[in-house]
CSV table of C-alpha atoms in Angstrom, one decimal:
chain,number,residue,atom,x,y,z
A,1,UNK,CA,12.2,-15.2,5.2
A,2,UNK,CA,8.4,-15.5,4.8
A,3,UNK,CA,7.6,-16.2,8.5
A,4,UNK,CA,10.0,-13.6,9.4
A,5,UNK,CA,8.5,-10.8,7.2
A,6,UNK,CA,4.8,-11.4,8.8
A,7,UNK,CA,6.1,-12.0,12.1
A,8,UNK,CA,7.2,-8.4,11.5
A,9,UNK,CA,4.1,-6.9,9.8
A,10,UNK,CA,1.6,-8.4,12.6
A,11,UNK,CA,3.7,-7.4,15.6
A,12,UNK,CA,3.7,-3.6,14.0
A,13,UNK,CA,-0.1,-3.9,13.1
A,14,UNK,CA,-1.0,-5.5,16.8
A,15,UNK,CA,0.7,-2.3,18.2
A,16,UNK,CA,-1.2,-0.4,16.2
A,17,UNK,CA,-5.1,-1.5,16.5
A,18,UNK,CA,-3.9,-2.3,19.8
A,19,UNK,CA,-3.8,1.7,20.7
A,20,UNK,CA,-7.5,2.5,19.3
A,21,UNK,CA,-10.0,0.6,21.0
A,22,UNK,CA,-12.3,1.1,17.9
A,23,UNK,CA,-9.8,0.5,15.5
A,24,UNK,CA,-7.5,2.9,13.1
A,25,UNK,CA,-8.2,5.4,10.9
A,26,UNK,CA,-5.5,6.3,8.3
A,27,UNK,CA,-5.2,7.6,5.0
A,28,UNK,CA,-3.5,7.7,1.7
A,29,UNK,CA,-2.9,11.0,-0.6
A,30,UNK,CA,-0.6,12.4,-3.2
A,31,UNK,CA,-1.0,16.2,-2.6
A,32,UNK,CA,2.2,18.2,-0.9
A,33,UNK,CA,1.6,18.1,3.0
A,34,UNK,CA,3.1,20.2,5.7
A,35,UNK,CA,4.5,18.9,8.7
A,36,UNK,CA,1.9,21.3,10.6
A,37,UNK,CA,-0.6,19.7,8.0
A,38,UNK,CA,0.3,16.5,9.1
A,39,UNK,CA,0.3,17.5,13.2
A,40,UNK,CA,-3.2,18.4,12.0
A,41,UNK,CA,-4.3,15.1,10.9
A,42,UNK,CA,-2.8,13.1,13.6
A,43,UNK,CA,-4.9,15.6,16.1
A,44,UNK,CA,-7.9,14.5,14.0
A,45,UNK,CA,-7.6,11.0,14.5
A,46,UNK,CA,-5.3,10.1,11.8
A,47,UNK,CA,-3.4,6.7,13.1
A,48,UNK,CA,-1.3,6.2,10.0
A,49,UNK,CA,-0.5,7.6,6.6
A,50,UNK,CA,0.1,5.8,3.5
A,51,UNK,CA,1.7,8.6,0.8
A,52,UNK,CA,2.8,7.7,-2.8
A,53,UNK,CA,6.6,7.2,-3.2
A,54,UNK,CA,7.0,6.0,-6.8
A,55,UNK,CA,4.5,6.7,-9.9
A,56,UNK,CA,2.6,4.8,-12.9
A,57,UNK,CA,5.1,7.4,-15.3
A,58,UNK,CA,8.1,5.6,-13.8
A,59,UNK,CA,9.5,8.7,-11.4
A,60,UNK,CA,10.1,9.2,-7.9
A,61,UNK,CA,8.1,10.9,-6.1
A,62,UNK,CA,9.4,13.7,-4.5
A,63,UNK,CA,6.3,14.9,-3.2
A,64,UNK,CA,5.3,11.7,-1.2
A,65,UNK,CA,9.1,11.1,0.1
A,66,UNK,CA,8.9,14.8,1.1
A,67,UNK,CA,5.0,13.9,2.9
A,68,UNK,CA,6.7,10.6,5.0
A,69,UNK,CA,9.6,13.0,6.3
A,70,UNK,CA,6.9,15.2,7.4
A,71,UNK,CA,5.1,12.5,8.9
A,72,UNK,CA,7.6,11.2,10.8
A,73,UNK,CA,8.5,14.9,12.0
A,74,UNK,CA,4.9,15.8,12.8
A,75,UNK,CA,4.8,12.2,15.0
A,76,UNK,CA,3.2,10.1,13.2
A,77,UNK,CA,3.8,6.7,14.8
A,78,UNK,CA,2.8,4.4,11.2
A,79,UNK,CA,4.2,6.1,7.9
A,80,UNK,CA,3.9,3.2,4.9
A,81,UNK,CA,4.4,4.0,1.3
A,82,UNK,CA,3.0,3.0,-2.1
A,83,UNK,CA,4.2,2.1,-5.1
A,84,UNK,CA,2.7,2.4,-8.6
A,85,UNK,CA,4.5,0.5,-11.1
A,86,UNK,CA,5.3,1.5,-14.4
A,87,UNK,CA,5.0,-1.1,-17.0
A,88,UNK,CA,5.9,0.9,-19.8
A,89,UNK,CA,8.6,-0.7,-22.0
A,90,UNK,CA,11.0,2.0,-21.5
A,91,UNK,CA,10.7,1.7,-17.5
A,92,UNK,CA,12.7,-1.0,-15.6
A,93,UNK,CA,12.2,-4.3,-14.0
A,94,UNK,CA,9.8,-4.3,-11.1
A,95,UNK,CA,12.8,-5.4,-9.2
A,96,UNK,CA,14.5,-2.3,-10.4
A,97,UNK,CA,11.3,0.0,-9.9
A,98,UNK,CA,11.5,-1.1,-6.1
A,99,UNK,CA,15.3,-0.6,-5.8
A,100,UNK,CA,14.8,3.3,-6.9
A,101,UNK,CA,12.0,3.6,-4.4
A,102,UNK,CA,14.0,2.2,-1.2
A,103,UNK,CA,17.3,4.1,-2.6
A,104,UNK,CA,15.4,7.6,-3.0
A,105,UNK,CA,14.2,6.8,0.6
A,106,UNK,CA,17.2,5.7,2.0
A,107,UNK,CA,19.5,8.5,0.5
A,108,UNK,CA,16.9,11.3,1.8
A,109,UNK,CA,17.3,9.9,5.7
A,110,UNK,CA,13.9,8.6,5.9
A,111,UNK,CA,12.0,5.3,5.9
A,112,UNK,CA,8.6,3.7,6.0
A,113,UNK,CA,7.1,0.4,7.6
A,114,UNK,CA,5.8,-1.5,4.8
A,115,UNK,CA,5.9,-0.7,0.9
A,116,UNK,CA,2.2,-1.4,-0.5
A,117,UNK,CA,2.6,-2.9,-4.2
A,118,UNK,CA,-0.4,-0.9,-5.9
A,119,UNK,CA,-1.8,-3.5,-8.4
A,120,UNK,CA,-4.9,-2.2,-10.3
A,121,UNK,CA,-5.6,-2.1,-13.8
A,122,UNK,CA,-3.5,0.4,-15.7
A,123,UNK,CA,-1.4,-0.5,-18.7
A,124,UNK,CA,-0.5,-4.1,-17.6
A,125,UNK,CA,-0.3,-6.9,-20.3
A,126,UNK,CA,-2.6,-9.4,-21.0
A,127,UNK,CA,-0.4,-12.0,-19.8
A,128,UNK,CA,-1.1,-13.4,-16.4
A,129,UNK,CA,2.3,-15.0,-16.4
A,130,UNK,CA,4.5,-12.6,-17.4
A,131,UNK,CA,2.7,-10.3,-15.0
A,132,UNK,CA,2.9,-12.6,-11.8
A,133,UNK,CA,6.6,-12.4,-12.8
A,134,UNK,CA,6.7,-8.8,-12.5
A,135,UNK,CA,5.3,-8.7,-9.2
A,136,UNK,CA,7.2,-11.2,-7.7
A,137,UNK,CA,10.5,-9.6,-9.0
A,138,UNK,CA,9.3,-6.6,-6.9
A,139,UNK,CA,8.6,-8.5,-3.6
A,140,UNK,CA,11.7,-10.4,-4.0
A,141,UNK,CA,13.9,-7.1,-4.4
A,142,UNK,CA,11.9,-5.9,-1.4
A,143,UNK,CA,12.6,-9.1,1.0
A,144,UNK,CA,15.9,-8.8,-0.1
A,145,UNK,CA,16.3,-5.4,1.7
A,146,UNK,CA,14.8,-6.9,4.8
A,147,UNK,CA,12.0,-4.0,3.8
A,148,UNK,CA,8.1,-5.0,4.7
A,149,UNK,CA,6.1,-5.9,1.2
A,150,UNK,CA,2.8,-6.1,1.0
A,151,UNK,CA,-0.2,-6.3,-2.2
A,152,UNK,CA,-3.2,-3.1,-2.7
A,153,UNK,CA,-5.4,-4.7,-4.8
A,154,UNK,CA,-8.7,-6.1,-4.9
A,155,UNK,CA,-11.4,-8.9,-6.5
A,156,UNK,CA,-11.2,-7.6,-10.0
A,157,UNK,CA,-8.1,-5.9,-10.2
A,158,UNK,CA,-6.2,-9.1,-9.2
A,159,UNK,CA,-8.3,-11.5,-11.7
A,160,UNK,CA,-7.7,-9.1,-14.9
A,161,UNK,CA,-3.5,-8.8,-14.0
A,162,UNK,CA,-2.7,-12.3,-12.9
A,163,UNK,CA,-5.7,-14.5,-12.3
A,164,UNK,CA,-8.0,-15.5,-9.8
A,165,UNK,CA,-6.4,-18.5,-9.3
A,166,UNK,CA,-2.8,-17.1,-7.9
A,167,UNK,CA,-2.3,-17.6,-4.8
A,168,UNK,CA,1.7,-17.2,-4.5
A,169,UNK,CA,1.3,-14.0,-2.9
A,170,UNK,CA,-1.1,-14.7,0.3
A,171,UNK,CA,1.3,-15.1,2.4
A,172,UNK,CA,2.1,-11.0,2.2
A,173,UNK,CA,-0.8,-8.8,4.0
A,174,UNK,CA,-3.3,-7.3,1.8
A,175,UNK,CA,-4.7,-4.1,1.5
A,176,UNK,CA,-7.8,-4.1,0.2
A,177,UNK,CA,-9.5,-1.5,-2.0
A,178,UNK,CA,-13.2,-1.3,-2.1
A,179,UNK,CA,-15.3,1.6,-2.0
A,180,UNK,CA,-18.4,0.2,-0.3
A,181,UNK,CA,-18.4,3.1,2.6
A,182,UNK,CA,-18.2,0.6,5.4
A,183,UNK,CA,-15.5,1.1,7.8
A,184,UNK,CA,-15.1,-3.2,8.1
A,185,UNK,CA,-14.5,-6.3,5.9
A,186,UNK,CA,-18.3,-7.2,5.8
A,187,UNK,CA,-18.1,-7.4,1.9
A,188,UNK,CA,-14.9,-8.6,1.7
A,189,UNK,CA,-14.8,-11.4,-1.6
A,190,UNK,CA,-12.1,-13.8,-1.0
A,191,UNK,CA,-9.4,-13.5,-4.0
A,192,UNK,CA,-5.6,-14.4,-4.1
A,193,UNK,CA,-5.5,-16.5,-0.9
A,194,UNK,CA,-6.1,-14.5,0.8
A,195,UNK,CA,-8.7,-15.1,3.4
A,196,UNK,CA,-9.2,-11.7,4.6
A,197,UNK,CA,-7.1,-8.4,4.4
A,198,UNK,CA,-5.3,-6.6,6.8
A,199,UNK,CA,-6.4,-2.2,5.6
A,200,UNK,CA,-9.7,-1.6,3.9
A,201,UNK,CA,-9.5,1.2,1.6
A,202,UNK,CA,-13.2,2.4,2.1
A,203,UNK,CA,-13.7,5.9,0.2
A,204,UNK,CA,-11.7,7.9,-2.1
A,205,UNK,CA,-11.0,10.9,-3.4
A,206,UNK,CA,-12.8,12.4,-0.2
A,207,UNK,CA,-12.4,16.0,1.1
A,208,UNK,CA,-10.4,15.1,4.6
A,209,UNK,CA,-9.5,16.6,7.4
A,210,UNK,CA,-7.1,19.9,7.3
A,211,UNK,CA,-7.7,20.6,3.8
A,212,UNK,CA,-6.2,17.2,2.4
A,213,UNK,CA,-7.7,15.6,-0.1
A,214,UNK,CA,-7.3,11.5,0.5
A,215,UNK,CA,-8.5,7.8,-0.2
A,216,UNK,CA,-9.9,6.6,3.5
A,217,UNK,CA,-8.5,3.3,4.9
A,218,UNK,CA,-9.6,1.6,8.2
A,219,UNK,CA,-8.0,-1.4,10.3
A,220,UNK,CA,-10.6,-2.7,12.4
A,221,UNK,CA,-9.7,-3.8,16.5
């Protein structure tokens, strides 16, 4: 299943650096965006979008379901989603978190390639254990659905929620946030196992193109 699932990935990311030269500029965002918006941004440049389909509060959302069906309609070749996990008591397993996401997709017609696992410090426990568990029961309900997984996170991030010294993960890609403004993985710090990452995530909160306002992200050639 492993081999399988980054079999998959690299074949889809090969096609993709393999089309820019220079490598691939994409960009993740939570504000409502047109399909014309989004015809904009792929005439900018834009090689993939990464929009939010599930929230830290637990909810679907709507927004970012509504901004990968109007990716895919404007022709955007590389549509991905992220997921922020709720770990509020009252919110469900990670498992279960994951299962809403792909079913709210699924029941609205659409799809994306890969579903990023957005791990950064907000509201998770102290225990590294119990938190590993979390994430695993998300990647396992994802591999289940034969639906690409892979881990945002970075250095920091991943020592504070699980440890520096988990590696159980690595074998998923790795999108890697760091705000150095470098469009490479010069600075990258090896955490996780893994010994590079596939996306940078290089700027945030930018003004971008056609009035969106977005996190950066850059595969290199």
């Amino acid at each position: 299943m492993e081999t399988n699932h980054a079999m998959k990935f690299l074949l889809a990311l090969f096609a993709l650096v393999g089309a820019v030269s220079a490598g691939a500029d994409g960009l993740d965002f939570i504000q409502a965006t047109s399909v014309a918006t989004m015809q904009c941004l792929r005439n900018n440049g834009i090689s993939f979008v990464i929009p939010r389909i599930f929230t830290s509060l637990g909810t679907i959302d709507q927004t970012g379901i509504n901004n990968v069906k109007n990716a895919h309609a404007a022709g955007i070749s590389y549509i991905d989603g992220y997921l922020f996990p709720c770990l509020a008591t009252r919110c469900g397993s990670g498992g279960q978190q994951v299962k809403e996401a792909l079913d709210a997709l699924a029941s609205q017609g659409t799809k994306i390639g890969t579903i990023w696992l957005d791990i950064e410090r907000l509201a998770w426990p102290a225990n590294h254990v119990s938190n590993r568990a979390f994430i695993q029961s998300m990647v396992n309900e994802a591999q289940a659905r034969k639906q690409l997984v892979g881990i945002y996170s970075n250095y920091y991030n991943w020592q504070d929620i699980v440890g520096l010294d988990y590696t159980g993960l690595s074998h998923l890609p790795l999108w890697w946030a760091e705000y150095d403004g470098e469009k490479d993985f010069g600075k990258y710090r090896s955490f996780g196992g893994w010994a590079k990452p596939n996306i940078h995530q290089w700027a945030g909160d930018q003004a971008g193109p056609c009035g969106v306002s977005v996190d950066w992200n850059f595969i290199p050639a």
